[in-house]
Amino acid sequence: MSRHTACKMYGVPVSSIRYRMSGKWKNQITRGPRSVLTDSEEKKIIQWLTNMQERGFPVSQAILKFKVNEFIVQDSRKTPFKDVQPGRKWFKSFMRKNPGFSLRTPESITTASACVSEGDIRGWFTMTKDWIEKNDVSEILLDASRVWNGDETSFYLHPKTREVIARKGSRNVYEVEQSAGKQNVTVMFSFSAAGAVVTPQEDEYIPKGRMYKE
């Protein structure tokens, strides 16, 4: 194809091609700066990011930079980083070299919820089924108005992690809450199999020493 057609197809300026094909170019190649971390060290970082996500503690961009900085300082390694702190360009380069990761916004869950296993859930259903059969009240399961389900959600009154580094294709990214005592507003919703909804009620403050509201 012609030079003009090739430049148009691949989005390369005609002046760049003309310069490269001239005697002024002479295969001049400028090498970029050496990588701060070795390939084996980056593989360890990738494994660490994966393990942390699987354990419910996905790593944010700031924490990754902090860990790299900590390692470089301990190793007394020379770097082009300002104050030995990896910057935005380094992070972009790291993500580009590891396309299996992306930035995601995690869904927070409590430590107690994170400890619930599939076996615990199946065990609860088995225990409930045994109780229903033992008391011969299986007919309640046939009445949609007597089958209810509830779920809750929390509105946190403190800043949450914006984005974390997670494996691409992860269906859900959870983050276990590590700090206790932070305020939040919890909302509980309950629905029946028949479509009925429990009207939300606001809990009022009950003075200490009283068992009920007057």
CSV table of C-alpha atoms in Angstrom, one decimal:
chain,number,residue,atom,x,y,z
A,1,MET,CA,0.0,0.0,0.0
A,2,SER,CA,1.1,3.6,-0.4
A,3,ARG,CA,2.6,5.6,2.4
A,4,HIS,CA,-0.4,7.8,2.7
A,5,THR,CA,-2.8,4.8,2.9
A,6,ALA,CA,-0.7,3.2,5.6
A,7,CYS,CA,-0.6,6.3,7.7
A,8,LYS,CA,-4.3,6.8,7.4
A,9,MET,CA,-5.0,3.1,8.3
A,10,TYR,CA,-2.7,3.0,11.3
A,11,GLY,CA,-3.1,6.5,12.5
A,12,VAL,CA,0.5,7.5,12.1
A,13,PRO,CA,1.5,11.0,11.0
A,14,VAL,CA,3.0,11.2,7.5
A,15,SER,CA,5.8,13.4,8.9
A,16,SER,CA,6.8,10.6,11.3
A,17,ILE,CA,7.0,8.0,8.5
A,18,ARG,CA,8.9,10.4,6.3
A,19,TYR,CA,11.4,11.1,9.1
A,20,ARG,CA,11.9,7.4,9.9
A,21,MET,CA,12.6,6.6,6.3
A,22,SER,CA,15.1,9.4,5.9
A,23,GLY,CA,18.9,9.3,6.6
A,24,LYS,CA,18.4,11.4,9.7
A,25,TRP,CA,16.9,8.5,11.6
A,26,LYS,CA,19.6,5.9,11.4
A,27,ASN,CA,17.8,3.4,13.8
A,28,GLN,CA,18.2,5.7,16.8
A,29,ILE,CA,16.6,3.9,19.7
A,30,THR,CA,16.3,5.5,23.2
A,31,ARG,CA,15.9,3.0,26.0
A,32,GLY,CA,13.6,3.9,28.8
A,33,PRO,CA,14.5,3.8,32.5
A,34,ARG,CA,15.1,0.3,34.1
A,35,SER,CA,12.2,-1.2,35.9
A,36,VAL,CA,12.3,-0.6,39.7
A,37,LEU,CA,11.0,-4.1,40.5
A,38,THR,CA,12.1,-7.3,38.9
A,39,ASP,CA,9.8,-9.8,37.2
A,40,SER,CA,9.9,-12.2,40.2
A,41,GLU,CA,9.1,-9.3,42.6
A,42,GLU,CA,6.1,-8.2,40.5
A,43,LYS,CA,4.8,-11.8,40.4
A,44,LYS,CA,4.9,-11.8,44.2
A,45,ILE,CA,2.9,-8.6,44.2
A,46,ILE,CA,0.4,-10.1,41.9
A,47,GLN,CA,0.0,-13.2,44.1
A,48,TRP,CA,-0.3,-10.9,47.2
A,49,LEU,CA,-3.1,-8.8,45.5
A,50,THR,CA,-4.9,-12.0,44.6
A,51,ASN,CA,-4.6,-13.5,48.1
A,52,MET,CA,-5.8,-10.3,49.8
A,53,GLN,CA,-8.8,-10.1,47.6
A,54,GLU,CA,-9.8,-13.7,48.3
A,55,ARG,CA,-9.5,-13.1,52.0
A,56,GLY,CA,-11.8,-10.1,51.8
A,57,PHE,CA,-9.2,-7.4,52.1
A,58,PRO,CA,-8.6,-6.0,48.6
A,59,VAL,CA,-5.8,-3.6,48.2
A,60,SER,CA,-6.3,0.0,47.2
A,61,GLN,CA,-4.0,2.0,44.9
A,62,ALA,CA,-2.6,4.0,47.9
A,63,ILE,CA,-1.8,0.8,49.9
A,64,LEU,CA,0.0,-0.8,46.9
A,65,LYS,CA,2.1,2.3,46.5
A,66,PHE,CA,2.8,2.4,50.2
A,67,LYS,CA,3.9,-1.3,50.3
A,68,VAL,CA,6.2,-0.8,47.3
A,69,ASN,CA,7.7,2.3,48.9
A,70,GLU,CA,8.3,0.3,52.2
A,71,PHE,CA,10.0,-2.5,50.3
A,72,ILE,CA,12.3,-0.1,48.3
A,73,VAL,CA,13.3,1.8,51.5
A,74,GLN,CA,14.1,-1.5,53.3
A,75,ASP,CA,16.1,-2.7,50.3
A,76,SER,CA,18.0,0.7,50.0
A,77,ARG,CA,17.2,0.6,46.3
A,78,LYS,CA,17.8,3.7,44.1
A,79,THR,CA,14.7,4.8,42.2
A,80,PRO,CA,13.6,7.7,40.0
A,81,PHE,CA,10.6,8.2,42.3
A,82,LYS,CA,10.2,11.4,44.1
A,83,ASP,CA,10.7,10.8,47.9
A,84,VAL,CA,11.0,7.0,47.0
A,85,GLN,CA,7.2,7.0,46.5
A,86,PRO,CA,5.7,5.4,43.4
A,87,GLY,CA,3.5,7.8,41.5
A,88,ARG,CA,0.6,7.8,39.1
A,89,LYS,CA,2.7,6.9,36.1
A,90,TRP,CA,4.2,3.8,37.9
A,91,PHE,CA,0.8,2.6,38.9
A,92,LYS,CA,-0.6,3.0,35.3
A,93,SER,CA,2.4,1.1,34.0
A,94,PHE,CA,1.9,-1.7,36.6
A,95,MET,CA,-1.8,-2.1,35.6
A,96,ARG,CA,-0.9,-2.0,31.9
A,97,LYS,CA,1.7,-4.8,32.4
A,98,ASN,CA,-0.9,-6.8,34.4
A,99,PRO,CA,-4.1,-6.6,32.4
A,100,GLY,CA,-5.7,-9.3,34.6
A,101,PHE,CA,-6.4,-6.6,37.2
A,102,SER,CA,-8.8,-3.6,37.2
A,103,LEU,CA,-10.0,-1.0,39.7
A,104,ARG,CA,-13.3,-1.9,41.3
A,105,THR,CA,-15.5,-0.4,44.1
A,106,PRO,CA,-15.9,-3.1,46.8
A,107,GLU,CA,-19.0,-4.0,48.7
A,108,SER,CA,-18.5,-3.8,52.5
A,109,ILE,CA,-19.5,-6.7,54.7
A,110,THR,CA,-19.0,-7.3,58.4
A,111,THR,CA,-16.4,-9.7,59.8
A,112,ALA,CA,-19.3,-11.9,61.2
A,113,SER,CA,-20.9,-12.1,57.7
A,114,ALA,CA,-17.6,-13.0,56.1
A,115,CYS,CA,-17.1,-15.9,58.5
A,116,VAL,CA,-20.4,-17.5,57.5
A,117,SER,CA,-19.7,-20.5,55.2
A,118,GLU,CA,-21.9,-22.5,52.8
A,119,GLY,CA,-22.0,-25.3,55.4
A,120,ASP,CA,-23.4,-22.9,58.0
A,121,ILE,CA,-26.2,-21.8,55.7
A,122,ARG,CA,-27.1,-25.4,54.7
A,123,GLY,CA,-26.9,-26.5,58.3
A,124,TRP,CA,-29.5,-23.8,59.3
A,125,PHE,CA,-31.9,-25.0,56.6
A,126,THR,CA,-31.5,-28.6,57.7
A,127,MET,CA,-32.1,-27.7,61.3
A,128,THR,CA,-35.2,-25.7,60.4
A,129,LYS,CA,-36.6,-28.5,58.2
A,130,ASP,CA,-36.1,-31.0,61.0
A,131,TRP,CA,-37.9,-28.7,63.4
A,132,ILE,CA,-40.9,-28.3,61.0
A,133,GLU,CA,-41.2,-32.0,60.4
A,134,LYS,CA,-40.8,-32.9,64.1
A,135,ASN,CA,-43.6,-30.5,65.0
A,136,ASP,CA,-45.7,-31.6,62.0
A,137,VAL,CA,-46.3,-28.1,60.7
A,138,SER,CA,-45.2,-28.6,57.1
A,139,GLU,CA,-48.4,-27.0,55.9
A,140,ILE,CA,-47.0,-23.5,56.8
A,141,LEU,CA,-44.6,-23.8,53.8
A,142,LEU,CA,-47.6,-24.0,51.5
A,143,ASP,CA,-49.0,-20.7,52.7
A,144,ALA,CA,-47.2,-17.9,50.9
A,145,SER,CA,-48.4,-15.4,53.5
A,146,ARG,CA,-46.5,-17.2,56.2
A,147,VAL,CA,-43.2,-17.5,54.4
A,148,TRP,CA,-41.0,-14.4,54.9
A,149,ASN,CA,-37.6,-13.2,54.0
A,150,GLY,CA,-35.6,-10.3,55.4
A,151,ASP,CA,-32.5,-8.5,54.4
A,152,GLU,CA,-30.7,-5.5,55.7
A,153,THR,CA,-28.4,-2.8,54.4
A,154,SER,CA,-26.2,-0.2,56.1
A,155,PHE,CA,-25.6,3.4,55.3
A,156,TYR,CA,-22.2,4.3,56.7
A,157,LEU,CA,-21.5,7.6,58.2
A,158,HIS,CA,-17.8,7.5,57.5
A,159,PRO,CA,-15.8,7.5,54.3
A,160,LYS,CA,-15.5,4.1,52.6
A,161,THR,CA,-12.8,2.7,50.3
A,162,ARG,CA,-13.4,4.2,46.8
A,163,GLU,CA,-11.6,1.7,44.6
A,164,VAL,CA,-9.5,-1.4,45.1
A,165,ILE,CA,-7.4,-3.6,42.8
A,166,ALA,CA,-9.2,-6.7,41.8
A,167,ARG,CA,-9.0,-9.6,39.4
A,168,LYS,CA,-10.8,-8.9,36.1
A,169,GLY,CA,-14.0,-11.1,35.8
A,170,SER,CA,-14.6,-11.2,39.6
A,171,ARG,CA,-18.3,-11.3,40.0
A,172,ASN,CA,-18.3,-9.7,43.4
A,173,VAL,CA,-15.6,-7.8,45.3
A,174,TYR,CA,-16.1,-7.8,49.0
A,175,GLU,CA,-14.2,-5.8,51.7
A,176,VAL,CA,-14.4,-7.0,55.3
A,177,GLU,CA,-14.8,-4.1,57.7
A,178,GLN,CA,-11.6,-3.9,59.9
A,179,SER,CA,-12.6,-1.1,62.3
A,180,ALA,CA,-15.3,-1.2,64.9
A,181,GLY,CA,-17.3,1.5,66.5
A,182,LYS,CA,-18.0,3.6,63.4
A,183,GLN,CA,-21.5,4.8,63.1
A,184,ASN,CA,-23.9,3.6,60.5
A,185,VAL,CA,-27.7,3.5,59.9
A,186,THR,CA,-29.1,0.0,59.3
A,187,VAL,CA,-32.3,-0.5,57.4
A,188,MET,CA,-34.2,-3.8,57.5
A,189,PHE,CA,-36.7,-4.9,54.9
A,190,SER,CA,-39.0,-7.9,55.1
A,191,PHE,CA,-41.2,-9.4,52.4
A,192,SER,CA,-43.5,-12.4,52.2
A,193,ALA,CA,-43.8,-14.9,49.4
A,194,ALA,CA,-47.3,-13.5,48.8
A,195,GLY,CA,-45.9,-10.1,48.1
A,196,ALA,CA,-46.6,-8.3,51.4
A,197,VAL,CA,-44.1,-5.8,52.8
A,198,VAL,CA,-43.5,-5.0,56.4
A,199,THR,CA,-43.8,-1.3,57.0
A,200,PRO,CA,-40.5,0.1,58.2
A,201,GLN,CA,-40.6,1.4,61.7
A,202,GLU,CA,-38.2,3.9,63.3
A,203,ASP,CA,-36.7,2.6,66.6
A,204,GLU,CA,-37.2,5.2,69.3
A,205,TYR,CA,-34.8,5.7,72.2
A,206,ILE,CA,-35.8,3.8,75.3
A,207,PRO,CA,-34.4,5.3,78.6
A,208,LYS,CA,-32.1,3.0,80.6
A,209,GLY,CA,-34.0,0.9,83.1
A,210,ARG,CA,-37.2,0.6,81.1
A,211,MET,CA,-38.2,-2.5,79.1
A,212,TYR,CA,-40.6,-0.8,76.8
A,213,LYS,CA,-41.8,2.6,75.4
A,214,GLU,CA,-44.6,4.4,77.3
